[in-house]
Tab-separated table of C-alpha atoms in Angstrom:
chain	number	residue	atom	x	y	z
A	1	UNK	CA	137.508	-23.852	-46.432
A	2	UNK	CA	141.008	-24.706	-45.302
A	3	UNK	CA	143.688	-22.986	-46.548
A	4	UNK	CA	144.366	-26.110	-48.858
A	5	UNK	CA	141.633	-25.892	-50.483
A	6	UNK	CA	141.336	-22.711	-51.180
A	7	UNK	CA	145.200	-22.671	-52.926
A	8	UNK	CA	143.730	-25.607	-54.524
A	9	UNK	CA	140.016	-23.360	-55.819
A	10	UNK	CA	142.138	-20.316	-57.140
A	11	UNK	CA	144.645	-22.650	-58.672
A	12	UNK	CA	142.166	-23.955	-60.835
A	13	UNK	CA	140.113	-20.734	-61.364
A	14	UNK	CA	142.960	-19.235	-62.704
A	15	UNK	CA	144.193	-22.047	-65.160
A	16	UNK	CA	140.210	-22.074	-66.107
A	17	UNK	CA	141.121	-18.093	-67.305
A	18	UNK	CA	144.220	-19.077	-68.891
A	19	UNK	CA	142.683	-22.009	-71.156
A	20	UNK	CA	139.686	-19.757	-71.825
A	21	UNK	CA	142.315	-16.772	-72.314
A	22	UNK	CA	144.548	-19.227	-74.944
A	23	UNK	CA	141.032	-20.183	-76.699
A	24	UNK	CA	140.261	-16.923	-77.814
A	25	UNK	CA	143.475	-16.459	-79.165
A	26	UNK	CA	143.817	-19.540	-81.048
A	27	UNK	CA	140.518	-18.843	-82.363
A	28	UNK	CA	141.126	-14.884	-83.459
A	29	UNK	CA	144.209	-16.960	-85.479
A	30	UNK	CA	141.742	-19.038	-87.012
A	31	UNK	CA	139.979	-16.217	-88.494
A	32	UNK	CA	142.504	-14.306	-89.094
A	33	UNK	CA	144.140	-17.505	-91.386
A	34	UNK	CA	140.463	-18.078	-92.601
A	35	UNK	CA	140.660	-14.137	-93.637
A	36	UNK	CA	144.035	-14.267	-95.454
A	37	UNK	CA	142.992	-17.527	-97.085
A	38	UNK	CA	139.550	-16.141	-98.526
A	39	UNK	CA	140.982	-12.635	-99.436
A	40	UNK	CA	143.764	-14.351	-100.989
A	41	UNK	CA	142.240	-17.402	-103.011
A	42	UNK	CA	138.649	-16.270	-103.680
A	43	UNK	CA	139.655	-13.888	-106.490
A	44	UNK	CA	141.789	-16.042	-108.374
A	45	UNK	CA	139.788	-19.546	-108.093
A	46	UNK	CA	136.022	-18.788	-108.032
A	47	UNK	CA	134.356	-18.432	-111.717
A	48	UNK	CA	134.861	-14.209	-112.581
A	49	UNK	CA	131.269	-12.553	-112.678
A	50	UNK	CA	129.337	-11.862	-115.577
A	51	UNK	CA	129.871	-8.111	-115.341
A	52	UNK	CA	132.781	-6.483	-116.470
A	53	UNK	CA	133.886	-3.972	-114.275
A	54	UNK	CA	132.546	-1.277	-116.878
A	55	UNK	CA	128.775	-2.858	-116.358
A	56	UNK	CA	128.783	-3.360	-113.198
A	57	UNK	CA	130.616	-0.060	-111.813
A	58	UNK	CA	130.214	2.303	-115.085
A	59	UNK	CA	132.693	3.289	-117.775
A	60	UNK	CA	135.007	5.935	-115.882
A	61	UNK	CA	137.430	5.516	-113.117
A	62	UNK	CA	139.142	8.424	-111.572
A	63	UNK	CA	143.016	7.341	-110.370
A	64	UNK	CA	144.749	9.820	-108.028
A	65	UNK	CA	148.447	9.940	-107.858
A	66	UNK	CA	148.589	7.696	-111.542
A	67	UNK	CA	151.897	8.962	-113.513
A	68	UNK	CA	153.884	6.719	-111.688
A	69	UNK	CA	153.624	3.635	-109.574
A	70	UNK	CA	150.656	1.748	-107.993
A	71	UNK	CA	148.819	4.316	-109.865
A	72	UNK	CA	149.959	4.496	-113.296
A	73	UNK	CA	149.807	0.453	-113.602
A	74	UNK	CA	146.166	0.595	-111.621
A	75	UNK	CA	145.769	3.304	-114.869
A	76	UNK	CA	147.240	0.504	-117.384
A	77	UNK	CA	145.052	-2.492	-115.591
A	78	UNK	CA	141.772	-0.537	-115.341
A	79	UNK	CA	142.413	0.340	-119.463
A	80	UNK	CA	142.784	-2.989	-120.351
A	81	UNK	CA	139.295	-4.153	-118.513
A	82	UNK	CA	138.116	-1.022	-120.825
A	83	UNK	CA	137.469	1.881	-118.490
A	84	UNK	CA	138.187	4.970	-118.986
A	85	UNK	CA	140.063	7.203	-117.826
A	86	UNK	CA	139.984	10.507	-115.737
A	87	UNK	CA	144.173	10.961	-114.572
A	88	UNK	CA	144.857	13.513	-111.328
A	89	UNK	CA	148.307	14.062	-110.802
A	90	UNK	CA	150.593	16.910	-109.803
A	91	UNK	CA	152.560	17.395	-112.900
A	92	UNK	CA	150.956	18.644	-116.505
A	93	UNK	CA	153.433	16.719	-118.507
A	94	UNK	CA	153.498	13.548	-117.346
A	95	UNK	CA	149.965	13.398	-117.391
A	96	UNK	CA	149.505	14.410	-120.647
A	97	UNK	CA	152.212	11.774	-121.663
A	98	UNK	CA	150.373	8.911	-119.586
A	99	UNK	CA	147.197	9.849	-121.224
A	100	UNK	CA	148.505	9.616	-124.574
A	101	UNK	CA	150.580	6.242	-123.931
A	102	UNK	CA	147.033	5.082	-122.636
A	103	UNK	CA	144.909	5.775	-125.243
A	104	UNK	CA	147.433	4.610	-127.828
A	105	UNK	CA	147.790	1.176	-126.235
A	106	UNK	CA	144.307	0.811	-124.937
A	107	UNK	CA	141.939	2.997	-127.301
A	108	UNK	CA	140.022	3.922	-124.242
A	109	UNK	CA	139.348	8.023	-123.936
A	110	UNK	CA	141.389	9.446	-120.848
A	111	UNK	CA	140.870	13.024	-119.106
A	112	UNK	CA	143.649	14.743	-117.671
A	113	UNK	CA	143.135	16.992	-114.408
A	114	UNK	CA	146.528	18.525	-113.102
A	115	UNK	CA	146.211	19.163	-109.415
A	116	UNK	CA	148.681	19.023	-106.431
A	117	UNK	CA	147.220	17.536	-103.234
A	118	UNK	CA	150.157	19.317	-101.038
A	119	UNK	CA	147.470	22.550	-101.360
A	120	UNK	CA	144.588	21.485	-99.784
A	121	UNK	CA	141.005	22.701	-100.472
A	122	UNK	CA	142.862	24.384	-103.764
A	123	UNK	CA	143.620	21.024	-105.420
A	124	UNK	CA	139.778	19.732	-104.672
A	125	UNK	CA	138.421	22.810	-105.881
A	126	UNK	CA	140.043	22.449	-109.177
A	127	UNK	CA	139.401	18.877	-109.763
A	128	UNK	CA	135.695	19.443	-108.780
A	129	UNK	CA	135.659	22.029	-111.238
A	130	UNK	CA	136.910	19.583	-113.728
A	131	UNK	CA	134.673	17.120	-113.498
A	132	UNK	CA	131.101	19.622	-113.418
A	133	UNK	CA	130.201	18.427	-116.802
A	134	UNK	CA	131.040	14.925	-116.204
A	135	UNK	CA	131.907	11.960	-116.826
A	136	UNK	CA	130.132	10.705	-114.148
A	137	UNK	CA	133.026	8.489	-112.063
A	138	UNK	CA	132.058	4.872	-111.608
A	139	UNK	CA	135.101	3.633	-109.827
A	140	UNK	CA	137.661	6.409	-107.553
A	141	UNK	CA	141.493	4.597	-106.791
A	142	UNK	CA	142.417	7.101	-103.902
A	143	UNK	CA	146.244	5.594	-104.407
A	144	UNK	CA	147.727	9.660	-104.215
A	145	UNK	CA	150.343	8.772	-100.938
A	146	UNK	CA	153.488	10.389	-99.475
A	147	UNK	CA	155.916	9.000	-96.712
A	148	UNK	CA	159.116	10.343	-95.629
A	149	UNK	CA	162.213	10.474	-97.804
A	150	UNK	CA	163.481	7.914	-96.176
A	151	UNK	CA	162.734	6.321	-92.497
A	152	UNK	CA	163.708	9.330	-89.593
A	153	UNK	CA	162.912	9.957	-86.302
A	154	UNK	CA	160.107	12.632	-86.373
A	155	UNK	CA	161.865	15.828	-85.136
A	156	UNK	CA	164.366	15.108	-88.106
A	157	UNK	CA	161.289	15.717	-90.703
A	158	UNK	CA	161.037	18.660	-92.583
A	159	UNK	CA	158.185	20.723	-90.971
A	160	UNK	CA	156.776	20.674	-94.838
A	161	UNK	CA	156.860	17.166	-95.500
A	162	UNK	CA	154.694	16.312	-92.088
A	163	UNK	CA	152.132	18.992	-93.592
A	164	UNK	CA	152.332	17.121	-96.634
A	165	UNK	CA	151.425	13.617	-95.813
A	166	UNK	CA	149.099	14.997	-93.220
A	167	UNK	CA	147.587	16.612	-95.827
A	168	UNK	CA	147.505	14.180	-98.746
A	169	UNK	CA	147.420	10.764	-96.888
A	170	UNK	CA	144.435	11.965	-94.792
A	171	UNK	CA	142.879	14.952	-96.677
A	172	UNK	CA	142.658	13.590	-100.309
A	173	UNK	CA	141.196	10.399	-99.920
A	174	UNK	CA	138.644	11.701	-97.413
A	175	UNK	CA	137.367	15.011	-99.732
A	176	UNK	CA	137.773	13.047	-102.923
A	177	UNK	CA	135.583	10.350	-101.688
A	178	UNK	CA	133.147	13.015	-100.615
A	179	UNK	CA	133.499	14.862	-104.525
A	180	UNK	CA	132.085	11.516	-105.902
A	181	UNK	CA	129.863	9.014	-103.347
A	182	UNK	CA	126.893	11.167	-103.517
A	183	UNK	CA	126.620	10.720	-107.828
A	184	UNK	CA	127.373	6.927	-106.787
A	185	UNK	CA	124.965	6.818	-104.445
A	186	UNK	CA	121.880	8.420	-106.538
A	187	UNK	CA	122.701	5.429	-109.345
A	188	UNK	CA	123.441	2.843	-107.041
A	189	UNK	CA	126.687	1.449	-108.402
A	190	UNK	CA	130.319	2.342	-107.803
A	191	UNK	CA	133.410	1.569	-106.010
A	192	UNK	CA	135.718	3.299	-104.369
A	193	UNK	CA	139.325	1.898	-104.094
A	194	UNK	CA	141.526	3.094	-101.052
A	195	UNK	CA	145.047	2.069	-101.585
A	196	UNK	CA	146.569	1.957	-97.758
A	197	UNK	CA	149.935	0.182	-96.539
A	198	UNK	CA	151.421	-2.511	-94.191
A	199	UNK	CA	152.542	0.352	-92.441
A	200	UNK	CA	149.019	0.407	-90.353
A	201	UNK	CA	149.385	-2.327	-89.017
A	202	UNK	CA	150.930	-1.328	-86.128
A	203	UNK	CA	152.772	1.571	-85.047
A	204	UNK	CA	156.137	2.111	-86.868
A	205	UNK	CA	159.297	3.869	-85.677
A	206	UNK	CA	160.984	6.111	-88.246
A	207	UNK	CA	157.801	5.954	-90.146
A	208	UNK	CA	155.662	7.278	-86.970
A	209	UNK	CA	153.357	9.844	-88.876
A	210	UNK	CA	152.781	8.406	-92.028
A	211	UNK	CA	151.805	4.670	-90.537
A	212	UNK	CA	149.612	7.264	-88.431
A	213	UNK	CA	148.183	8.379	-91.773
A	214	UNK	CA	147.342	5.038	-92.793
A	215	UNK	CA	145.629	3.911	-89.874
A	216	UNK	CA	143.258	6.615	-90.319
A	217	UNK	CA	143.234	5.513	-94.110
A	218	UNK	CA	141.888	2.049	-92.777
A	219	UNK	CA	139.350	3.120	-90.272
A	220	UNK	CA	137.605	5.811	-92.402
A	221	UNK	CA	137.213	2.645	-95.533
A	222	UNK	CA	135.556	-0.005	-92.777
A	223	UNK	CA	133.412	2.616	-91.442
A	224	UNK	CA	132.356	4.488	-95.248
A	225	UNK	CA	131.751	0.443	-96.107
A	226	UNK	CA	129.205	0.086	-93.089
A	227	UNK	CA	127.607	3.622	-94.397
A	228	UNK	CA	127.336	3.020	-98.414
A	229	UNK	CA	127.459	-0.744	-98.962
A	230	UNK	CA	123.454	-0.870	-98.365
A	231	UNK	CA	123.349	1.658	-102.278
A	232	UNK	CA	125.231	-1.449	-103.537
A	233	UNK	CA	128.746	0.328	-103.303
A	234	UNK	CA	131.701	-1.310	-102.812
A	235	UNK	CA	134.190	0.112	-100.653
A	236	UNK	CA	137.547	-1.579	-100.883
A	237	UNK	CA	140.337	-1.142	-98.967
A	238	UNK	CA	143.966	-2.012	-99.962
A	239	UNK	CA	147.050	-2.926	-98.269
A	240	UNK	CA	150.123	-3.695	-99.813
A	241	UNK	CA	153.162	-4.398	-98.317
A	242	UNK	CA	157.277	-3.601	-99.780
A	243	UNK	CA	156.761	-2.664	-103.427
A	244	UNK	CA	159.596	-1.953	-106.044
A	245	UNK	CA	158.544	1.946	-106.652
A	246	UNK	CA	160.291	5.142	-106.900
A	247	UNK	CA	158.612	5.493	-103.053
A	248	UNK	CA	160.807	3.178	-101.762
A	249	UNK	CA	164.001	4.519	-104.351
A	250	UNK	CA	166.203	5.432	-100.678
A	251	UNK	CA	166.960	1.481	-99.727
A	252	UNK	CA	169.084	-0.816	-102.717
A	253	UNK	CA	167.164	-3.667	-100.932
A	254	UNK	CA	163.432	-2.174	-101.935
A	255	UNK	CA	164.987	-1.777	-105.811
A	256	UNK	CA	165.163	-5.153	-106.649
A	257	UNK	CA	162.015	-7.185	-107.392
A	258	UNK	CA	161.405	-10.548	-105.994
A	259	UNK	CA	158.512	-12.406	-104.984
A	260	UNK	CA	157.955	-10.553	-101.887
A	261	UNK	CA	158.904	-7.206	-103.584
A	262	UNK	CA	156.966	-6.951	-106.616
A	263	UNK	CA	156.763	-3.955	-108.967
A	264	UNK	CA	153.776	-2.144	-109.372
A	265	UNK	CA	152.353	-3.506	-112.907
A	266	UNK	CA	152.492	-7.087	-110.928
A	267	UNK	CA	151.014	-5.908	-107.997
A	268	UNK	CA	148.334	-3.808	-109.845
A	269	UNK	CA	147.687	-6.857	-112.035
A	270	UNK	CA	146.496	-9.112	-108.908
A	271	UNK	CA	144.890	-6.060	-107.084
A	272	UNK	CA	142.443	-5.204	-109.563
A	273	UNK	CA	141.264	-8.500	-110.224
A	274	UNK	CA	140.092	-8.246	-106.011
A	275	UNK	CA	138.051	-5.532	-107.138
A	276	UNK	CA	134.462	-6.326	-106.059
A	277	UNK	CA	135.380	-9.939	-104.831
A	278	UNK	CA	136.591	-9.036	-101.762
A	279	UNK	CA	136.606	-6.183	-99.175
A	280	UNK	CA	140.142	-6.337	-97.750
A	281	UNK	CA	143.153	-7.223	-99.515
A	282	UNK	CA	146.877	-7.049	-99.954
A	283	UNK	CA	146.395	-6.808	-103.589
A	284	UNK	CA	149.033	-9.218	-104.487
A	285	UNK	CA	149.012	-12.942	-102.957
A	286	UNK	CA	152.619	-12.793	-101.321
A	287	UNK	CA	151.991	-9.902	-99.170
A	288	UNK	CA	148.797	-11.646	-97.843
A	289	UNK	CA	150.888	-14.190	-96.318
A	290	UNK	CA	153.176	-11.640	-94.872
A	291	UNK	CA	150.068	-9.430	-93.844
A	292	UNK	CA	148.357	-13.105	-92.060
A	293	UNK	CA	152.536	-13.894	-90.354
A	294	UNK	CA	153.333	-10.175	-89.593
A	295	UNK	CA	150.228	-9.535	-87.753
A	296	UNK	CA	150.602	-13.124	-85.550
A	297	UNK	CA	152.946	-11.669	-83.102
A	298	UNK	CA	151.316	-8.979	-79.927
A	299	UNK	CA	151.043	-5.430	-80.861
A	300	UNK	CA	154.393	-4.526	-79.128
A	301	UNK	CA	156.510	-6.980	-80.176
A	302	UNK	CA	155.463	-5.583	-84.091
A	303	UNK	CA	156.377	-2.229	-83.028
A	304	UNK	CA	159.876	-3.189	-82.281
A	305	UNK	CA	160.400	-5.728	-84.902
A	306	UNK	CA	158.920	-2.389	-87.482
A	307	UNK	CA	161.684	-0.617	-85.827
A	308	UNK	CA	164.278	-2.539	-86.608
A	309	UNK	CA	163.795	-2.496	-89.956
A	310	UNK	CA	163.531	1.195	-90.342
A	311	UNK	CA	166.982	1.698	-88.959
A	312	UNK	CA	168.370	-0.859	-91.490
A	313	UNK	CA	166.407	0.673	-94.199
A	314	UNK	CA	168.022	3.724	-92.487
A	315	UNK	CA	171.319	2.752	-92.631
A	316	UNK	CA	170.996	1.800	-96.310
A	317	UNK	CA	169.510	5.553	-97.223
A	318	UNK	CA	172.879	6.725	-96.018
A	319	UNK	CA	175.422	4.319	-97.302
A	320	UNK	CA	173.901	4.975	-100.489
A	321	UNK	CA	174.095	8.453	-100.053
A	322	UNK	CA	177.783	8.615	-99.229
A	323	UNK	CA	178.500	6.492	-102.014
A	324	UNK	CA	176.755	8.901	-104.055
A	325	UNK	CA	179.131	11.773	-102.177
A	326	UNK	CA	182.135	9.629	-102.864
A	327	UNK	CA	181.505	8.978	-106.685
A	328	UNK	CA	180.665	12.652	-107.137
């Protein structure tokens, strides 16, 4: 083979790779669109089941994390469908006013079980202890987060608040699911409801350890799906992008709803309807497109883009703090 010919072998061989290379890529964004498209439109334009959710799951549903937020409306939506309600929150007061707002509104029975996640083993023990003579839960909404004060690089972060989302973001969700999937298991019927972020979907500067968090949040759904979906369990996992919450209370920008930036009774309103329709989900429609756009772009190039808009959310934390100095 002259020399020719063998430029000419390799030069094909390699654009061979490269079309086969660009294939597999335009067909993982296929079915990544096809994904979006189904988790998106299947809830909201396919005839609702004959079950309500109380039939088909049971007539409790335990809500981490519920006197404000993604949890508290997840409390409202869940009411309205007729469950009811066992509340877990840090703070005696609140709960006791949630619970009474919710049975007032609702007439559904609610259970209050004041325990702080921050502690560990301490907070599990106590809710366990709550629930020994029942109800029996029929759907769990791990939604009980935390994420920095506001976006920071990580040797800025109180030593405290790393323990804490370590602790909460990765040790509730995986010893509350434990406190409840065996009674689901022996009847056959439950779901559990793991409320993640768009933070996992890549790594994210100035957010570092609690996108961490929510990775592992992700991984330990898919893989407790594969384990309990064959005793008829549905294991859901939730990721919702920018919501107007008291979470997101250091950036202006993240205080003002829009379409993109819902607030949590909107979002909770679309999420819950997903519930049993599909796997994976945003929750609310809009951040489906952004989750199916955001995640278009290679691994590294998300990283940085992430980045970027940590250190303007940064830079807003601050401005409004010395305005806050100024006016005081």
């Amino acid at each position: 083979m002259s020399v020719h010919d063998a430029y000419g072998f390799y030069t094909y061989f390699l654009a061979l790779i490269g079309l086969i290379c660009l294939f597999f890529i335009f067909l993982d964004t296929v079915w990544n669109f096809l994904q979006t498209a189904h988790a998106i439109l299947e809830p909201y334009f396919l005839p609702n089941e004959p079950q309500t959710l109380v039939k088909k799951y049971g007539s409790w549903a335990l809500i981490t994390g519920c006197t404000d937020g993604i949890g508290k409306a997840y409390a409202e939506e869940l009411a309205k469908r007729g469950m009811n309600l066992v509340l877990v929150s840090r703070t005696e007061e609140k709960l006791i006013s949630t619970a009474k707002e919710l049975e007032k509104e609702y007439a559904v029975k609610t259970k209050i079980i004041p325990a702080d996640f921050s502690t560990g083993p301490e907070a599990v023990q106590t809710i366990k202890k709550g629930l020994e003579e029942g109800p029996p839960i029929g759907i769990l909404v791990n939604n009980v987060g935390k994420q920095y004060s506001y976006p920071m690089y990580v040797g800025e972060v109180p030593e405290k608040e790393l323990w804490d989302i370590i602790t909460i973001n990765v040790g509730a969700v995986t010893l509350m699911t434990r406190l409840v999937i065996q009674g689901m298991r022996e009847r056959r019927r439950g779901a559990i409801v793991n409320v993640s972020s768009g933070a996992e979907c890549q790594p994210l500067p100035l957010m570092n350890v609690y996108a961490a968090s929510k990775v592992y949040v992700k991984h330990f759904t898919e893989a407790l799906r594969h384990e309990y979906s064959r005793y008829g369990l549905t294991v859901q996992h939730i990721t919702p992008f920018f919501l107007n919450t008291k979470m997101n209370e250091f950036s202006n920008r993240l205080q003002e709803t829009s379409i993109f930036v819902p607030d949590a009774a909107t979002f909770a309103k679309y999420a819950v309807n997903t519930l049993g329709k599909v796997d994976h989900s945003t929750g609310y429609w809009a951040h489906g497109i952004q989750h199916f756009f955001a995640n278009i772009p290679p691994v590294w190039i998300r990283t940085k883009i992430g980045g970027q808009i940590n250190k303007g959310l940064r830079r807003d934390y601050f401005k409004q703090k010395e305005k806050k100095t100024i006016q005081d």
